[in-house]
Amino acid sequence: MSLTHIQSFVAVAEEGHVGRAARRLHITQPPLSRHILALEDELGTPLFERTPRGMRLLPAGEVFLLHARRILAEVDAAVHTVRGVTVGRSGA
């Protein structure tokens, strides 16, 4: 499971639509759809209900969204912390 797949999942979950999520992520729809399918395959369960108007989270998707947001927040915090250490060392 890659961070790209997790970021893709969160974007689709928040936008409710692959096209809008693709624009938000600055990618095209086919690779974004492949990211979602790969994630669902890896997890062994569908995360979204595909509807004529977009994508709606299934219960498994709702649970995964909580974890996905925490994962991305932790990665952001780690990057921020490491950059702070690096800035502190270069100033010494």
Short mmCIF file of the N, C-alpha and C atoms (twelve columns), coordinates in Angstrom:
data_MODEL
# 
_entry.id   MODEL 
# 
loop_
_atom_site.group_PDB 
_atom_site.id 
_atom_site.type_symbol 
_atom_site.label_atom_id 
_atom_site.label_alt_id 
_atom_site.label_comp_id 
_atom_site.label_asym_id 
_atom_site.label_seq_id 
_atom_site.Cartn_x 
_atom_site.Cartn_y 
_atom_site.Cartn_z 
_atom_site.pdbx_PDB_model_num 
ATOM 1   N N  . MET A 1  0.856   -1.170 0.000   1 
ATOM 2   C CA . MET A 1  0.000   0.000  0.000   1 
ATOM 3   C C  . MET A 1  0.899   1.229  0.000   1 
ATOM 4   N N  . SER A 2  0.643   2.124  -0.910  1 
ATOM 5   C CA . SER A 2  1.492   3.307  -1.018  1 
ATOM 6   C C  . SER A 2  0.764   4.550  -0.494  1 
ATOM 7   N N  . LEU A 3  1.549   5.556  -0.168  1 
ATOM 8   C CA . LEU A 3  0.947   6.824  0.249   1 
ATOM 9   C C  . LEU A 3  0.117   7.419  -0.880  1 
ATOM 10  N N  . THR A 4  0.545   7.210  -2.113  1 
ATOM 11  C CA . THR A 4  -0.218  7.703  -3.257  1 
ATOM 12  C C  . THR A 4  -1.607  7.083  -3.287  1 
ATOM 13  N N  . HIS A 5  -1.693  5.782  -3.013  1 
ATOM 14  C CA . HIS A 5  -2.995  5.118  -2.988  1 
ATOM 15  C C  . HIS A 5  -3.858  5.676  -1.857  1 
ATOM 16  N N  . ILE A 6  -3.241  5.923  -0.713  1 
ATOM 17  C CA . ILE A 6  -3.987  6.466  0.423   1 
ATOM 18  C C  . ILE A 6  -4.453  7.891  0.126   1 
ATOM 19  N N  . GLN A 7  -3.575  8.710  -0.448  1 
ATOM 20  C CA . GLN A 7  -3.962  10.072 -0.819  1 
ATOM 21  C C  . GLN A 7  -5.082  10.056 -1.853  1 
ATOM 22  N N  . SER A 8  -4.994  9.143  -2.798  1 
ATOM 23  C CA . SER A 8  -6.041  9.012  -3.813  1 
ATOM 24  C C  . SER A 8  -7.371  8.640  -3.177  1 
ATOM 25  N N  . PHE A 9  -7.332  7.683  -2.267  1 
ATOM 26  C CA . PHE A 9  -8.543  7.253  -1.578  1 
ATOM 27  C C  . PHE A 9  -9.191  8.418  -0.837  1 
ATOM 28  N N  . VAL A 10 -8.399  9.167  -0.084  1 
ATOM 29  C CA . VAL A 10 -8.936  10.287 0.694   1 
ATOM 30  C C  . VAL A 10 -9.550  11.330 -0.244  1 
ATOM 31  N N  . ALA A 11 -8.893  11.626 -1.343  1 
ATOM 32  C CA . ALA A 11 -9.423  12.614 -2.284  1 
ATOM 33  C C  . ALA A 11 -10.766 12.167 -2.857  1 
ATOM 34  N N  . VAL A 12 -10.863 10.905 -3.266  1 
ATOM 35  C CA . VAL A 12 -12.131 10.406 -3.813  1 
ATOM 36  C C  . VAL A 12 -13.206 10.397 -2.730  1 
ATOM 37  N N  . ALA A 13 -12.843 9.999  -1.524  1 
ATOM 38  C CA . ALA A 13 -13.808 9.976  -0.425  1 
ATOM 39  C C  . ALA A 13 -14.329 11.380 -0.132  1 
ATOM 40  N N  . GLU A 14 -13.443 12.363 -0.122  1 
ATOM 41  C CA . GLU A 14 -13.854 13.732 0.189   1 
ATOM 42  C C  . GLU A 14 -14.609 14.388 -0.955  1 
ATOM 43  N N  . GLU A 15 -14.223 14.092 -2.178  1 
ATOM 44  C CA . GLU A 15 -14.877 14.699 -3.345  1 
ATOM 45  C C  . GLU A 15 -16.147 13.955 -3.742  1 
ATOM 46  N N  . GLY A 16 -16.190 12.650 -3.469  1 
ATOM 47  C CA . GLY A 16 -17.343 11.854 -3.853  1 
ATOM 48  C C  . GLY A 16 -17.448 11.599 -5.336  1 
ATOM 49  N N  . HIS A 17 -16.362 11.874 -6.052  1 
ATOM 50  C CA . HIS A 17 -16.387 11.770 -7.510  1 
ATOM 51  C C  . HIS A 17 -14.949 11.619 -8.011  1 
ATOM 52  N N  . VAL A 18 -14.730 10.651 -8.885  1 
ATOM 53  C CA . VAL A 18 -13.370 10.400 -9.382  1 
ATOM 54  C C  . VAL A 18 -12.859 11.584 -10.206 1 
ATOM 55  N N  . GLY A 19 -13.699 12.158 -11.032 1 
ATOM 56  C CA . GLY A 19 -13.262 13.281 -11.872 1 
ATOM 57  C C  . GLY A 19 -12.808 14.470 -11.049 1 
ATOM 58  N N  . ARG A 20 -13.582 14.837 -10.045 1 
ATOM 59  C CA . ARG A 20 -13.196 15.977 -9.188  1 
ATOM 60  C C  . ARG A 20 -11.935 15.658 -8.387  1 
ATOM 61  N N  . ALA A 21 -11.844 14.422 -7.900  1 
ATOM 62  C CA . ALA A 21 -10.648 14.020 -7.148  1 
ATOM 63  C C  . ALA A 21 -9.418  14.042 -8.054  1 
ATOM 64  N N  . ALA A 22 -9.578  13.602 -9.292  1 
ATOM 65  C CA . ALA A 22 -8.453  13.611 -10.235 1 
ATOM 66  C C  . ALA A 22 -7.974  15.040 -10.484 1 
ATOM 67  N N  . ARG A 23 -8.910  15.940 -10.677 1 
ATOM 68  C CA . ARG A 23 -8.513  17.350 -10.866 1 
ATOM 69  C C  . ARG A 23 -7.794  17.880 -9.630  1 
ATOM 70  N N  . ARG A 24 -8.300  17.556 -8.466  1 
ATOM 71  C CA . ARG A 24 -7.677  17.999 -7.200  1 
ATOM 72  C C  . ARG A 24 -6.246  17.484 -7.077  1 
ATOM 73  N N  . LEU A 25 -6.026  16.250 -7.518  1 
ATOM 74  C CA . LEU A 25 -4.700  15.625 -7.413  1 
ATOM 75  C C  . LEU A 25 -3.811  15.909 -8.620  1 
ATOM 76  N N  . HIS A 26 -4.363  16.588 -9.615  1 
ATOM 77  C CA . HIS A 26 -3.630  16.919 -10.840 1 
ATOM 78  C C  . HIS A 26 -3.172  15.666 -11.591 1 
ATOM 79  N N  . ILE A 27 -4.084  14.687 -11.659 1 
ATOM 80  C CA . ILE A 27 -3.836  13.487 -12.452 1 
ATOM 81  C C  . ILE A 27 -5.088  13.212 -13.276 1 
ATOM 82  N N  . THR A 28 -5.006  12.244 -14.173 1 
ATOM 83  C CA . THR A 28 -6.177  11.887 -14.962 1 
ATOM 84  C C  . THR A 28 -6.972  10.802 -14.239 1 
ATOM 85  N N  . GLN A 29 -8.198  10.590 -14.703 1 
ATOM 86  C CA . GLN A 29 -9.078  9.632  -14.043 1 
ATOM 87  C C  . GLN A 29 -8.593  8.181  -14.107 1 
ATOM 88  N N  . PRO A 30 -8.074  7.697  -15.247 1 
ATOM 89  C CA . PRO A 30 -7.705  6.268  -15.287 1 
ATOM 90  C C  . PRO A 30 -6.697  5.840  -14.218 1 
ATOM 91  N N  . PRO A 31 -5.591  6.583  -14.012 1 
ATOM 92  C CA . PRO A 31 -4.675  6.137  -12.952 1 
ATOM 93  C C  . PRO A 31 -5.299  6.247  -11.561 1 
ATOM 94  N N  . LEU A 32 -6.128  7.243  -11.351 1 
ATOM 95  C CA . LEU A 32 -6.788  7.387  -10.053 1 
ATOM 96  C C  . LEU A 32 -7.709  6.196  -9.806  1 
ATOM 97  N N  . SER A 33 -8.462  5.812  -10.805 1 
ATOM 98  C CA . SER A 33 -9.332  4.632  -10.672 1 
ATOM 99  C C  . SER A 33 -8.506  3.379  -10.396 1 
ATOM 100 N N  . ARG A 34 -7.350  3.261  -11.041 1 
ATOM 101 C CA . ARG A 34 -6.469  2.109  -10.793 1 
ATOM 102 C C  . ARG A 34 -5.947  2.118  -9.359  1 
ATOM 103 N N  . HIS A 35 -5.639  3.294  -8.822  1 
ATOM 104 C CA . HIS A 35 -5.178  3.389  -7.429  1 
ATOM 105 C C  . HIS A 35 -6.254  2.853  -6.490  1 
ATOM 106 N N  . ILE A 36 -7.498  3.269  -6.720  1 
ATOM 107 C CA . ILE A 36 -8.605  2.845  -5.849  1 
ATOM 108 C C  . ILE A 36 -8.817  1.341  -5.966  1 
ATOM 109 N N  . LEU A 37 -8.819  0.831  -7.190  1 
ATOM 110 C CA . LEU A 37 -9.010  -0.607 -7.388  1 
ATOM 111 C C  . LEU A 37 -7.872  -1.415 -6.752  1 
ATOM 112 N N  . ALA A 38 -6.648  -0.922 -6.869  1 
ATOM 113 C CA . ALA A 38 -5.505  -1.621 -6.265  1 
ATOM 114 C C  . ALA A 38 -5.623  -1.636 -4.746  1 
ATOM 115 N N  . LEU A 39 -6.061  -0.530 -4.176  1 
ATOM 116 C CA . LEU A 39 -6.235  -0.450 -2.730  1 
ATOM 117 C C  . LEU A 39 -7.336  -1.403 -2.274  1 
ATOM 118 N N  . GLU A 40 -8.447  -1.416 -2.989  1 
ATOM 119 C CA . GLU A 40 -9.535  -2.326 -2.642  1 
ATOM 120 C C  . GLU A 40 -9.092  -3.778 -2.777  1 
ATOM 121 N N  . ASP A 41 -8.315  -4.059 -3.807  1 
ATOM 122 C CA . ASP A 41 -7.805  -5.422 -3.997  1 
ATOM 123 C C  . ASP A 41 -6.884  -5.815 -2.846  1 
ATOM 124 N N  . GLU A 42 -6.015  -4.909 -2.455  1 
ATOM 125 C CA . GLU A 42 -5.082  -5.195 -1.360  1 
ATOM 126 C C  . GLU A 42 -5.820  -5.402 -0.038  1 
ATOM 127 N N  . LEU A 43 -6.853  -4.604 0.198   1 
ATOM 128 C CA . LEU A 43 -7.615  -4.719 1.436   1 
ATOM 129 C C  . LEU A 43 -8.623  -5.863 1.385   1 
ATOM 130 N N  . GLY A 44 -8.915  -6.322 0.192   1 
ATOM 131 C CA . GLY A 44 -9.819  -7.456 0.048   1 
ATOM 132 C C  . GLY A 44 -11.286 -7.113 0.206   1 
ATOM 133 N N  . THR A 45 -11.617 -5.841 0.010   1 
ATOM 134 C CA . THR A 45 -13.014 -5.427 0.149   1 
ATOM 135 C C  . THR A 45 -13.245 -4.140 -0.631  1 
ATOM 136 N N  . PRO A 46 -14.441 -3.954 -1.160  1 
ATOM 137 C CA . PRO A 46 -14.744 -2.667 -1.790  1 
ATOM 138 C C  . PRO A 46 -14.854 -1.572 -0.730  1 
ATOM 139 N N  . LEU A 47 -14.386 -0.391 -1.087  1 
ATOM 140 C CA . LEU A 47 -14.435 0.756  -0.179  1 
ATOM 141 C C  . LEU A 47 -15.525 1.738  -0.587  1 
ATOM 142 N N  . PHE A 48 -15.917 1.678  -1.854  1 
ATOM 143 C CA . PHE A 48 -16.892 2.613  -2.403  1 
ATOM 144 C C  . PHE A 48 -18.027 1.865  -3.083  1 
ATOM 145 N N  . GLU A 49 -19.173 2.494  -3.055  1 
ATOM 146 C CA . GLU A 49 -20.277 2.093  -3.920  1 
ATOM 147 C C  . GLU A 49 -20.205 3.016  -5.128  1 
ATOM 148 N N  . ARG A 50 -20.143 2.439  -6.306  1 
ATOM 149 C CA . ARG A 50 -20.110 3.234  -7.527  1 
ATOM 150 C C  . ARG A 50 -21.558 3.555  -7.901  1 
ATOM 151 N N  . THR A 51 -21.871 4.843  -8.029  1 
ATOM 152 C CA . THR A 51 -23.223 5.264  -8.386  1 
ATOM 153 C C  . THR A 51 -23.153 6.054  -9.687  1 
ATOM 154 N N  . PRO A 52 -24.284 6.271  -10.342 1 
ATOM 155 C CA . PRO A 52 -24.265 7.078  -11.570 1 
ATOM 156 C C  . PRO A 52 -23.753 8.500  -11.332 1 
ATOM 157 N N  . ARG A 53 -23.875 8.987  -10.126 1 
ATOM 158 C CA . ARG A 53 -23.442 10.361 -9.822  1 
ATOM 159 C C  . ARG A 53 -22.078 10.443 -9.148  1 
ATOM 160 N N  . GLY A 54 -21.449 9.320  -8.886  1 
ATOM 161 C CA . GLY A 54 -20.135 9.384  -8.256  1 
ATOM 162 C C  . GLY A 54 -19.833 8.170  -7.411  1 
ATOM 163 N N  . MET A 55 -19.146 8.414  -6.321  1 
ATOM 164 C CA . MET A 55 -18.688 7.353  -5.436  1 
ATOM 165 C C  . MET A 55 -19.167 7.667  -4.025  1 
ATOM 166 N N  . ARG A 56 -19.665 6.632  -3.355  1 
ATOM 167 C CA . ARG A 56 -20.122 6.788  -1.976  1 
ATOM 168 C C  . ARG A 56 -19.403 5.750  -1.120  1 
ATOM 169 N N  . LEU A 57 -18.916 6.192  0.034   1 
ATOM 170 C CA . LEU A 57 -18.192 5.280  0.919   1 
ATOM 171 C C  . LEU A 57 -19.104 4.185  1.454   1 
ATOM 172 N N  . LEU A 58 -18.595 2.982  1.431   1 
ATOM 173 C CA . LEU A 58 -19.224 1.856  2.101   1 
ATOM 174 C C  . LEU A 58 -18.732 1.845  3.550   1 
ATOM 175 N N  . PRO A 59 -19.327 1.057  4.430   1 
ATOM 176 C CA . PRO A 59 -18.854 1.020  5.822   1 
ATOM 177 C C  . PRO A 59 -17.346 0.753  5.946   1 
ATOM 178 N N  . ALA A 60 -16.808 -0.156 5.151   1 
ATOM 179 C CA . ALA A 60 -15.361 -0.417 5.202   1 
ATOM 180 C C  . ALA A 60 -14.579 0.827  4.799   1 
ATOM 181 N N  . GLY A 61 -15.091 1.569  3.832   1 
ATOM 182 C CA . GLY A 61 -14.438 2.802  3.397   1 
ATOM 183 C C  . GLY A 61 -14.467 3.871  4.473   1 
ATOM 184 N N  . GLU A 62 -15.578 3.954  5.194   1 
ATOM 185 C CA . GLU A 62 -15.672 4.932  6.279   1 
ATOM 186 C C  . GLU A 62 -14.647 4.642  7.364   1 
ATOM 187 N N  . VAL A 63 -14.489 3.379  7.695   1 
ATOM 188 C CA . VAL A 63 -13.498 2.992  8.707   1 
ATOM 189 C C  . VAL A 63 -12.086 3.277  8.196   1 
ATOM 190 N N  . PHE A 64 -11.828 2.910  6.945   1 
ATOM 191 C CA . PHE A 64 -10.485 3.131  6.396   1 
ATOM 192 C C  . PHE A 64 -10.174 4.624  6.290   1 
ATOM 193 N N  . LEU A 65 -11.174 5.453  6.011   1 
ATOM 194 C CA . LEU A 65 -10.945 6.895  5.895   1 
ATOM 195 C C  . LEU A 65 -10.389 7.466  7.197   1 
ATOM 196 N N  . LEU A 66 -10.894 7.025  8.326   1 
ATOM 197 C CA . LEU A 66 -10.359 7.493  9.614   1 
ATOM 198 C C  . LEU A 66 -8.876  7.171  9.739   1 
ATOM 199 N N  . HIS A 67 -8.511  5.947  9.391   1 
ATOM 200 C CA . HIS A 67 -7.105  5.529  9.462   1 
ATOM 201 C C  . HIS A 67 -6.264  6.264  8.419   1 
ATOM 202 N N  . ALA A 68 -6.789  6.404  7.220   1 
ATOM 203 C CA . ALA A 68 -6.041  7.053  6.144   1 
ATOM 204 C C  . ALA A 68 -5.701  8.495  6.507   1 
ATOM 205 N N  . ARG A 69 -6.658  9.205  7.069   1 
ATOM 206 C CA . ARG A 69 -6.395  10.593 7.476   1 
ATOM 207 C C  . ARG A 69 -5.339  10.655 8.571   1 
ATOM 208 N N  . ARG A 70 -5.380  9.717  9.510   1 
ATOM 209 C CA . ARG A 70 -4.361  9.681  10.571  1 
ATOM 210 C C  . ARG A 70 -2.990  9.376  9.989   1 
ATOM 211 N N  . ILE A 71 -2.932  8.428  9.059   1 
ATOM 212 C CA . ILE A 71 -1.657  8.074  8.422   1 
ATOM 213 C C  . ILE A 71 -1.065  9.297  7.735   1 
ATOM 214 N N  . LEU A 72 -1.874  9.989  6.944   1 
ATOM 215 C CA . LEU A 72 -1.369  11.167 6.230   1 
ATOM 216 C C  . LEU A 72 -0.962  12.277 7.190   1 
ATOM 217 N N  . ALA A 73 -1.696  12.447 8.269   1 
ATOM 218 C CA . ALA A 73 -1.332  13.455 9.272   1 
ATOM 219 C C  . ALA A 73 -0.005  13.105 9.940   1 
ATOM 220 N N  . GLU A 74 0.203   11.824 10.219  1 
ATOM 221 C CA . GLU A 74 1.469   11.394 10.833  1 
ATOM 222 C C  . GLU A 74 2.649   11.600 9.883   1 
ATOM 223 N N  . VAL A 75 2.437   11.326 8.617   1 
ATOM 224 C CA . VAL A 75 3.499   11.546 7.631   1 
ATOM 225 C C  . VAL A 75 3.826   13.035 7.559   1 
ATOM 226 N N  . ASP A 76 2.799   13.883 7.514   1 
ATOM 227 C CA . ASP A 76 3.040   15.333 7.495   1 
ATOM 228 C C  . ASP A 76 3.791   15.780 8.746   1 
ATOM 229 N N  . ALA A 77 3.405   15.253 9.903   1 
ATOM 230 C CA . ALA A 77 4.084   15.612 11.150  1 
ATOM 231 C C  . ALA A 77 5.539   15.161 11.129  1 
ATOM 232 N N  . ALA A 78 5.784   13.975 10.612  1 
ATOM 233 C CA . ALA A 78 7.161   13.476 10.534  1 
ATOM 234 C C  . ALA A 78 8.009   14.356 9.625   1 
ATOM 235 N N  . VAL A 79 7.467   14.731 8.483   1 
ATOM 236 C CA . VAL A 79 8.204   15.605 7.556   1 
ATOM 237 C C  . VAL A 79 8.502   16.938 8.230   1 
ATOM 238 N N  . HIS A 80 7.504   17.505 8.892   1 
ATOM 239 C CA . HIS A 80 7.686   18.785 9.574   1 
ATOM 240 C C  . HIS A 80 8.767   18.676 10.659  1 
ATOM 241 N N  . THR A 81 8.735   17.608 11.432  1 
ATOM 242 C CA . THR A 81 9.719   17.410 12.505  1 
ATOM 243 C C  . THR A 81 11.123  17.255 11.950  1 
ATOM 244 N N  . VAL A 82 11.265  16.440 10.924  1 
ATOM 245 C CA . VAL A 82 12.592  16.210 10.327  1 
ATOM 246 C C  . VAL A 82 13.137  17.493 9.730   1 
ATOM 247 N N  . ARG A 83 12.294  18.247 9.066   1 
ATOM 248 C CA . ARG A 83 12.748  19.524 8.498   1 
ATOM 249 C C  . ARG A 83 13.164  20.491 9.597   1 
ATOM 250 N N  . GLY A 84 12.467  20.432 10.738  1 
ATOM 251 C CA . GLY A 84 12.833  21.290 11.866  1 
ATOM 252 C C  . GLY A 84 14.207  20.929 12.419  1 
ATOM 253 N N  . VAL A 85 14.495  19.638 12.477  1 
ATOM 254 C CA . VAL A 85 15.802  19.172 12.942  1 
ATOM 255 C C  . VAL A 85 16.886  19.628 11.959  1 
ATOM 256 N N  . THR A 86 16.597  19.476 10.674  1 
ATOM 257 C CA . THR A 86 17.567  19.860 9.658   1 
ATOM 258 C C  . THR A 86 17.864  21.355 9.706   1 
ATOM 259 N N  . VAL A 87 16.830  22.172 9.871   1 
ATOM 260 C CA . VAL A 87 17.012  23.620 9.959   1 
ATOM 261 C C  . VAL A 87 17.810  23.953 11.219  1 
ATOM 262 N N  . GLY A 88 17.518  23.263 12.321  1 
ATOM 263 C CA . GLY A 88 18.244  23.506 13.563  1 
ATOM 264 C C  . GLY A 88 19.720  23.185 13.446  1 
ATOM 265 N N  . ARG A 89 20.065  22.142 12.720  1 
ATOM 266 C CA . ARG A 89 21.468  21.768 12.558  1 
ATOM 267 C C  . ARG A 89 22.213  22.719 11.643  1 
ATOM 268 N N  . SER A 90 21.548  23.189 10.583  1 
ATOM 269 C CA . SER A 90 22.253  24.059 9.644   1 
ATOM 270 C C  . SER A 90 22.528  25.422 10.262  1 
ATOM 271 N N  . GLY A 91 21.769  25.780 11.299  1 
ATOM 272 C CA . GLY A 91 21.980  27.057 11.956  1 
ATOM 273 C C  . GLY A 91 23.031  27.000 13.048  1 
ATOM 274 N N  . ALA A 92 23.535  25.791 13.365  1 
ATOM 275 C CA . ALA A 92 24.476  25.656 14.472  1 
ATOM 276 C C  . ALA A 92 25.887  25.895 14.066  1 
# 
